[in-house]
mmCIF file of C-alpha atoms and ligand atoms in Angstrom:
data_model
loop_
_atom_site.group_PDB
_atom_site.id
_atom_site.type_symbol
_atom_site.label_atom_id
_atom_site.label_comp_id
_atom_site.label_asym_id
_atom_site.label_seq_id
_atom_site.Cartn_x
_atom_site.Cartn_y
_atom_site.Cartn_z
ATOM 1 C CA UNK A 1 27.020 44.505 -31.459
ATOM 2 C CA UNK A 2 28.883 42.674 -34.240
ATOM 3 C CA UNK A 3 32.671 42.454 -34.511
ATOM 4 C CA UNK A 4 33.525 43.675 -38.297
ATOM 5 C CA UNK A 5 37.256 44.330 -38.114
ATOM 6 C CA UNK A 6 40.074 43.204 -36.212
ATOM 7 C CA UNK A 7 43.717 45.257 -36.566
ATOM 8 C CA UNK A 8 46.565 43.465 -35.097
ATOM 9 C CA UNK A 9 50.148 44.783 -34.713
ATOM 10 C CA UNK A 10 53.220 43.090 -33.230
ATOM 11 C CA UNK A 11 51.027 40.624 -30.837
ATOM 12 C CA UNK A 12 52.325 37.579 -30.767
ATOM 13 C CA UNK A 13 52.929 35.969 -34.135
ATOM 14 C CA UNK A 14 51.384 38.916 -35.950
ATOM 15 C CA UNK A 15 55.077 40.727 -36.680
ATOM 16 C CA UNK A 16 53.027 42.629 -39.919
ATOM 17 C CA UNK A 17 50.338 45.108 -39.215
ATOM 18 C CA UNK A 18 47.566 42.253 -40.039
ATOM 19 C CA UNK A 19 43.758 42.929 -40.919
ATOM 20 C CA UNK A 20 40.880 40.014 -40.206
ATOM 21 C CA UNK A 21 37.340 41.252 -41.686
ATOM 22 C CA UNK A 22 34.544 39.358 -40.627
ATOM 23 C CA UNK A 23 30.691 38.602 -41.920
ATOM 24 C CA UNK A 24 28.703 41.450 -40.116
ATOM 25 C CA UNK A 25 24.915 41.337 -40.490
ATOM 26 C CA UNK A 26 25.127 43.711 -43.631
ATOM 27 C CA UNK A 27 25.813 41.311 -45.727
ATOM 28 C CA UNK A 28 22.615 39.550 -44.874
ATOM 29 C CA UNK A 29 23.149 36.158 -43.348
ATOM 30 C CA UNK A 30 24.561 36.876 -40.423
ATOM 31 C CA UNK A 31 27.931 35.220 -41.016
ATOM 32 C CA UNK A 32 30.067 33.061 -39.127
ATOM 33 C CA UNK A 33 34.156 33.297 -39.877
ATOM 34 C CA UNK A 34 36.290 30.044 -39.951
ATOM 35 C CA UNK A 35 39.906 30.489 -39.468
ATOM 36 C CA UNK A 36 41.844 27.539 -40.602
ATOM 37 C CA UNK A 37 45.328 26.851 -40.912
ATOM 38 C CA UNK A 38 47.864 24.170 -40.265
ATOM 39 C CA UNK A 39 49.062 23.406 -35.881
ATOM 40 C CA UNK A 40 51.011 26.638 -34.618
ATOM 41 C CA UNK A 41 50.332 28.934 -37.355
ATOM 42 C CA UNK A 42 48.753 31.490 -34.845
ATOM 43 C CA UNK A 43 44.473 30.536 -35.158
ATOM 44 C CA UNK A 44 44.520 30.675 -31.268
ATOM 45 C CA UNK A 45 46.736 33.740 -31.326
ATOM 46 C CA UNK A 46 43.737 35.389 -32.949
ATOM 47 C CA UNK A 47 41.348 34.633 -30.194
ATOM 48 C CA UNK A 48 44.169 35.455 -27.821
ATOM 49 C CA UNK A 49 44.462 39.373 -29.393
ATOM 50 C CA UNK A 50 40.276 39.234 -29.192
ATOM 51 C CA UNK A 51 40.592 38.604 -25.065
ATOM 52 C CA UNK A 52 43.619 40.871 -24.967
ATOM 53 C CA UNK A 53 42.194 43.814 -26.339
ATOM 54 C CA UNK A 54 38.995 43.389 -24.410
ATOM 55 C CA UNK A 55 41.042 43.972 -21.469
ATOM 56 C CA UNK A 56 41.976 40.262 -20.594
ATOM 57 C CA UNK A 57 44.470 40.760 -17.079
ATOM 58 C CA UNK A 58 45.190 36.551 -16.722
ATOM 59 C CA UNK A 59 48.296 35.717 -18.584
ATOM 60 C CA UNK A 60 47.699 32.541 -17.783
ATOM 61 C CA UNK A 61 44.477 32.858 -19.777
ATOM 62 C CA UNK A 62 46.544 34.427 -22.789
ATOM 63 C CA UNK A 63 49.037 31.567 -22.141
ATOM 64 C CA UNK A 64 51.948 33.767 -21.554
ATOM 65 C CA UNK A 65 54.138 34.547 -18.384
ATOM 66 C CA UNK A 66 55.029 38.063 -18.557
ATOM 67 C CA UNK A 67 52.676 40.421 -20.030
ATOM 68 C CA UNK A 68 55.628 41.117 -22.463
ATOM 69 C CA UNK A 69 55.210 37.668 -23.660
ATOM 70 C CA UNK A 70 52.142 39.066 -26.289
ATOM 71 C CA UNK A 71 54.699 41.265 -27.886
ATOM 72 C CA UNK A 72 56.061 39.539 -30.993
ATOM 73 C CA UNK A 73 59.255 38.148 -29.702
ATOM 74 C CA UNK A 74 61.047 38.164 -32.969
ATOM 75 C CA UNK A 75 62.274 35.552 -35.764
ATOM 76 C CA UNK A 76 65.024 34.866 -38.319
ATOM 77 C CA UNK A 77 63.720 37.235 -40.667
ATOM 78 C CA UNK A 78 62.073 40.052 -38.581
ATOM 79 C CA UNK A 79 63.076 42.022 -35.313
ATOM 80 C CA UNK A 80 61.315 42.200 -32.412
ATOM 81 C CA UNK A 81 58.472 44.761 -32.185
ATOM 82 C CA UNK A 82 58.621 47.472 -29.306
ATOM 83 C CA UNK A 83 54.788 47.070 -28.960
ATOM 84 C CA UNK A 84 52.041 45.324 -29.347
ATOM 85 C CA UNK A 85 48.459 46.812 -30.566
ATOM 86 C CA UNK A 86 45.047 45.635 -31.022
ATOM 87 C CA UNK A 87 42.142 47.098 -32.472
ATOM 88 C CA UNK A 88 38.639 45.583 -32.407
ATOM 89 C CA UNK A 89 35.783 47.130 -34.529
ATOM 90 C CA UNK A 90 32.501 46.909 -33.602
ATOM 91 C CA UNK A 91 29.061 47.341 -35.180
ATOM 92 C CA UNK A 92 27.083 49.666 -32.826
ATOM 93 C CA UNK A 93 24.255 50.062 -35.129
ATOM 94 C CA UNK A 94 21.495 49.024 -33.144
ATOM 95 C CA UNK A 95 23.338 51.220 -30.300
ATOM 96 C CA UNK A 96 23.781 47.844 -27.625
ATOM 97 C CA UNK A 97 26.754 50.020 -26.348
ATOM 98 C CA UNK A 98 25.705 53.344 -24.961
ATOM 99 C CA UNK A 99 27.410 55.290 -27.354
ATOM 100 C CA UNK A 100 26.339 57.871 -29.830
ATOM 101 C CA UNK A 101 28.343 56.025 -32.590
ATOM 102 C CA UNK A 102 27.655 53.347 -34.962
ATOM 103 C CA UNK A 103 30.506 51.970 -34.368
ATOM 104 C CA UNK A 104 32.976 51.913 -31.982
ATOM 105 C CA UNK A 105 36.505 50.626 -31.876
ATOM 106 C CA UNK A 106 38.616 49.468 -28.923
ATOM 107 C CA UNK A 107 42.412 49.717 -29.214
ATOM 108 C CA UNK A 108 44.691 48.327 -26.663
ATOM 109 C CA UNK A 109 48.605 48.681 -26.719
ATOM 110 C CA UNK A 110 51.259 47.669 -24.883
ATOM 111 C CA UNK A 111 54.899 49.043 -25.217
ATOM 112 C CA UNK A 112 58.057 46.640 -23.972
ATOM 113 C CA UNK A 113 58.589 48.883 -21.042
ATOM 114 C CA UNK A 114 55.755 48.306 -19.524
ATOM 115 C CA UNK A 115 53.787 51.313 -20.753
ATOM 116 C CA UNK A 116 50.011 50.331 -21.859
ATOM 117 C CA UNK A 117 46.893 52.845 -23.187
ATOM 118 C CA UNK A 118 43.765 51.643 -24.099
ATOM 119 C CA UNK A 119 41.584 53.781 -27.106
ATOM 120 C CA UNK A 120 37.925 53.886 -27.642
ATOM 121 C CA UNK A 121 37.284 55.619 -30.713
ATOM 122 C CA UNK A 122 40.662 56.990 -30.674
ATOM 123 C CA UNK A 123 40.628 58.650 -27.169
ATOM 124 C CA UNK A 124 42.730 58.003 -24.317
ATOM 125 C CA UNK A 125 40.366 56.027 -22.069
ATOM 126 C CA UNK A 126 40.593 53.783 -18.711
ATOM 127 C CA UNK A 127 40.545 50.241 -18.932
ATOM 128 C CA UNK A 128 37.174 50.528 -16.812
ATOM 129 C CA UNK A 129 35.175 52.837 -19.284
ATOM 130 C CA UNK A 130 35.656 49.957 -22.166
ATOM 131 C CA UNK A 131 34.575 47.260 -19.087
ATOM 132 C CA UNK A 132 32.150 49.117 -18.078
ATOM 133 C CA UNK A 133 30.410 49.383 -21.735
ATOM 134 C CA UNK A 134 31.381 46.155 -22.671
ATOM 135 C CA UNK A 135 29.547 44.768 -19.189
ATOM 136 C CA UNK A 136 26.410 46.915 -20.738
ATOM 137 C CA UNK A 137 26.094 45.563 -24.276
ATOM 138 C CA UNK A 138 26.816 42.493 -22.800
ATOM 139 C CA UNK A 139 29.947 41.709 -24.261
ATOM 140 C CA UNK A 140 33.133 40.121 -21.606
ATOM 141 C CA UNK A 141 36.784 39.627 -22.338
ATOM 142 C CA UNK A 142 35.671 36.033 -20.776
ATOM 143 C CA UNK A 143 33.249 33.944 -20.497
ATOM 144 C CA UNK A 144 30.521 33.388 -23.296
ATOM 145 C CA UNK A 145 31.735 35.786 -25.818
ATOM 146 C CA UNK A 146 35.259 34.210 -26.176
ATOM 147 C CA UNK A 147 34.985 30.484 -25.527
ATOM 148 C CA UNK A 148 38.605 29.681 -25.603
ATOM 149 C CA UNK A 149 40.170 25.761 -26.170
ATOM 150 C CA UNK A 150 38.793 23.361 -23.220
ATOM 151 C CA UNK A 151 36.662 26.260 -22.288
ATOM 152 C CA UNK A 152 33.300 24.134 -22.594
ATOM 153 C CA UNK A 153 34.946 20.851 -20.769
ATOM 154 C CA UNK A 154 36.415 23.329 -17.856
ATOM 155 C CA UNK A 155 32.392 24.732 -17.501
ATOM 156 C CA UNK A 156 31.226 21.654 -17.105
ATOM 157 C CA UNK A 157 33.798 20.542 -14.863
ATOM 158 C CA UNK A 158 33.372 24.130 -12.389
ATOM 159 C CA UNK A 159 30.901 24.214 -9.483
ATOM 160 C CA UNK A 160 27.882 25.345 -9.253
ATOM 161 C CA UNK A 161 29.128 28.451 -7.901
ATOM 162 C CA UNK A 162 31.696 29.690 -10.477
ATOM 163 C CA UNK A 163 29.573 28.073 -12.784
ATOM 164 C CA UNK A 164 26.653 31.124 -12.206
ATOM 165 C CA UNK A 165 29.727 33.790 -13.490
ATOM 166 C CA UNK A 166 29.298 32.613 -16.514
ATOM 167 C CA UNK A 167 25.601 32.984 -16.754
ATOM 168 C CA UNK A 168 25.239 36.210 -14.669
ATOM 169 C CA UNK A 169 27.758 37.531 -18.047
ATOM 170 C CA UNK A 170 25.126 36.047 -20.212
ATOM 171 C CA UNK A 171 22.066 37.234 -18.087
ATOM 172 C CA UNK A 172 23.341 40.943 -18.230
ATOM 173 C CA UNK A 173 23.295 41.521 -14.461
ATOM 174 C CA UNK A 174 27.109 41.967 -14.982
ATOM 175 C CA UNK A 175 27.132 45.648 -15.313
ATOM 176 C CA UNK A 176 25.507 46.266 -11.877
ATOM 177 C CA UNK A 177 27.900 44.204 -10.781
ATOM 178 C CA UNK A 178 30.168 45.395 -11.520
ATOM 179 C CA UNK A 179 28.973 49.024 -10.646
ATOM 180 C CA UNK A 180 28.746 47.603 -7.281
ATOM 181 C CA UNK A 181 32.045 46.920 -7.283
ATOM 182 C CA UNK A 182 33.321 50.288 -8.464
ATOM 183 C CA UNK A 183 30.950 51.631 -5.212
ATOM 184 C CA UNK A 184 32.747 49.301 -3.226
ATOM 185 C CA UNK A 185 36.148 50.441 -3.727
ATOM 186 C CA UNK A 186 34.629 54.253 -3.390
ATOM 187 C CA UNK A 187 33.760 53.304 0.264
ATOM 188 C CA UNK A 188 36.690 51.976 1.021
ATOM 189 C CA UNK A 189 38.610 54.858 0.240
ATOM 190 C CA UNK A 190 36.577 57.446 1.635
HETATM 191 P P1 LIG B 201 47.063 24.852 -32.645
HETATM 192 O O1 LIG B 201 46.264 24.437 -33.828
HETATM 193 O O2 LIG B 201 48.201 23.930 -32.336
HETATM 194 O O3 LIG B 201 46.265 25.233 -31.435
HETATM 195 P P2 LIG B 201 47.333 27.599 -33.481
HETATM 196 O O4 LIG B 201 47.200 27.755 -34.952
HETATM 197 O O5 LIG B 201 46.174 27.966 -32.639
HETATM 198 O O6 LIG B 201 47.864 26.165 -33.114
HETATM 199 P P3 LIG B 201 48.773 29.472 -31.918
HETATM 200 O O7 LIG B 201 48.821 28.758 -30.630
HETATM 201 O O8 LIG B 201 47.828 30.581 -32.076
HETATM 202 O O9 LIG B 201 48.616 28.440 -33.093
HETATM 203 O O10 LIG B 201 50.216 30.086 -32.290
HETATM 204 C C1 LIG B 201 51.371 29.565 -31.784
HETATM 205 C C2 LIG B 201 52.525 30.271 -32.468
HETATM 206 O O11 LIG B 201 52.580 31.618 -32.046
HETATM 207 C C3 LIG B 201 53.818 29.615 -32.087
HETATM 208 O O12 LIG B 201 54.565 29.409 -33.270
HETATM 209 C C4 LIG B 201 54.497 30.642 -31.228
HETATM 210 O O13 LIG B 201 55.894 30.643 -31.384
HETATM 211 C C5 LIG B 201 53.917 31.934 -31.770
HETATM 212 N N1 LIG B 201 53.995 33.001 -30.765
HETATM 213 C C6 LIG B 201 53.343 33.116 -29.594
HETATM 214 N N2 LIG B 201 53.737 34.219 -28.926
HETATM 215 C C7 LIG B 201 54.663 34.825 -29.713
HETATM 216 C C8 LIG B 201 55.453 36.013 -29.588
HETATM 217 N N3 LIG B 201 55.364 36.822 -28.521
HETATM 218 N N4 LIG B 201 56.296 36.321 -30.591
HETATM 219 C C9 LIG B 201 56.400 35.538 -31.687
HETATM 220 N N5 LIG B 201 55.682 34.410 -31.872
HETATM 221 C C10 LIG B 201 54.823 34.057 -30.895
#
């Protein structure tokens, strides 16, 4: 899977409906995007509305408070927004996610009270259907497909134990993992 497109709407310092395209393997060399720009003009914000739409939970992680805080807060020139959307396109072509689409897009939005939905292909979904096809093609709000700031010095700081998350993500055991889980929680309730 190959991100191509990234929408983002009232997250953070995106106030204007923004779009990011990136180098997909159509265009032959399979590309890599550089996002530059000067200290605080919103590069990390970017890799911030990548976790976030992915279904990132830790606001520590998307160094906020409040889950609020992601909603564009506002400036001398433009209001607040009343929500906050994300949407990630992805190249399916080669059908790593088990979908019958070549490509599939991921939209998560949050509303200032409190209200969130998250969209695959435009349908209403549960945060665990995206995990759970995400886990599949191999492709985590954390670990090795979003290396964040201080990400590699914290890995090699971790034990050996927290250490193996990261590798089980990369080793694709995740998704029976995290089926497990899902059977766990069935159990327990029944
Ligand atoms: P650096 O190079 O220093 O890491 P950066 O380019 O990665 O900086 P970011 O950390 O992505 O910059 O962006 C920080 C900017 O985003 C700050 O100006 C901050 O005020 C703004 N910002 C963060 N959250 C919000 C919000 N909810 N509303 C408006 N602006 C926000």
């Amino acid at each position: 899977m190959y991100l191509e497109q990234l929408h983002i709407q009232g997250f953070k310092s995106f106030a204007q409906a923004s779009r990011l395209d990136f180098l997909g393997p159509q265009k032959k060399t399979k590309g890599i995007t550089t996002i530059v720009g000067p200290n605080g003009s919103g590069k990390s914000n970017v890799a911030d509305s990548i976790r976030w739409v992915l279904g990132e939970q830790s606001m520590k992680l998307l160094r906020g408070k409040k889950s609020e805080d992601v909603i564009f807060a506002g400036s001398d020139k433009k209001a607040r927004s009343g929500f906050a959307e994300v949407t990630m396109r992805l190249l399916n072509e080669e059908r790593s996610a088990e979908l019958d689409y070549p490509e599939v897009e991921i939209t998560r939005r949050l509303y200032r009270d409190g209200e969130s939905e998250y969209l695959l292909n435009k349908n209403k979904v549960r945060l665990q259907d995206i995990q759970l096809i995400l886990a599949k093609a191999n492709f985590g709000e954390r670990h090795y497909a979003v290396i964040g700031q201080g990400m590699i010095d914290s890995l090699l700081a971790l034990s050996a134990e927290e250490r193996r998350d990261f590798f089980d993500e990369a080793s694709g055991v995740k998704p029976l993992q995290f089926k497990k889980q899902q059977s766990i929680q069935k159990l327990a309730l029944a």
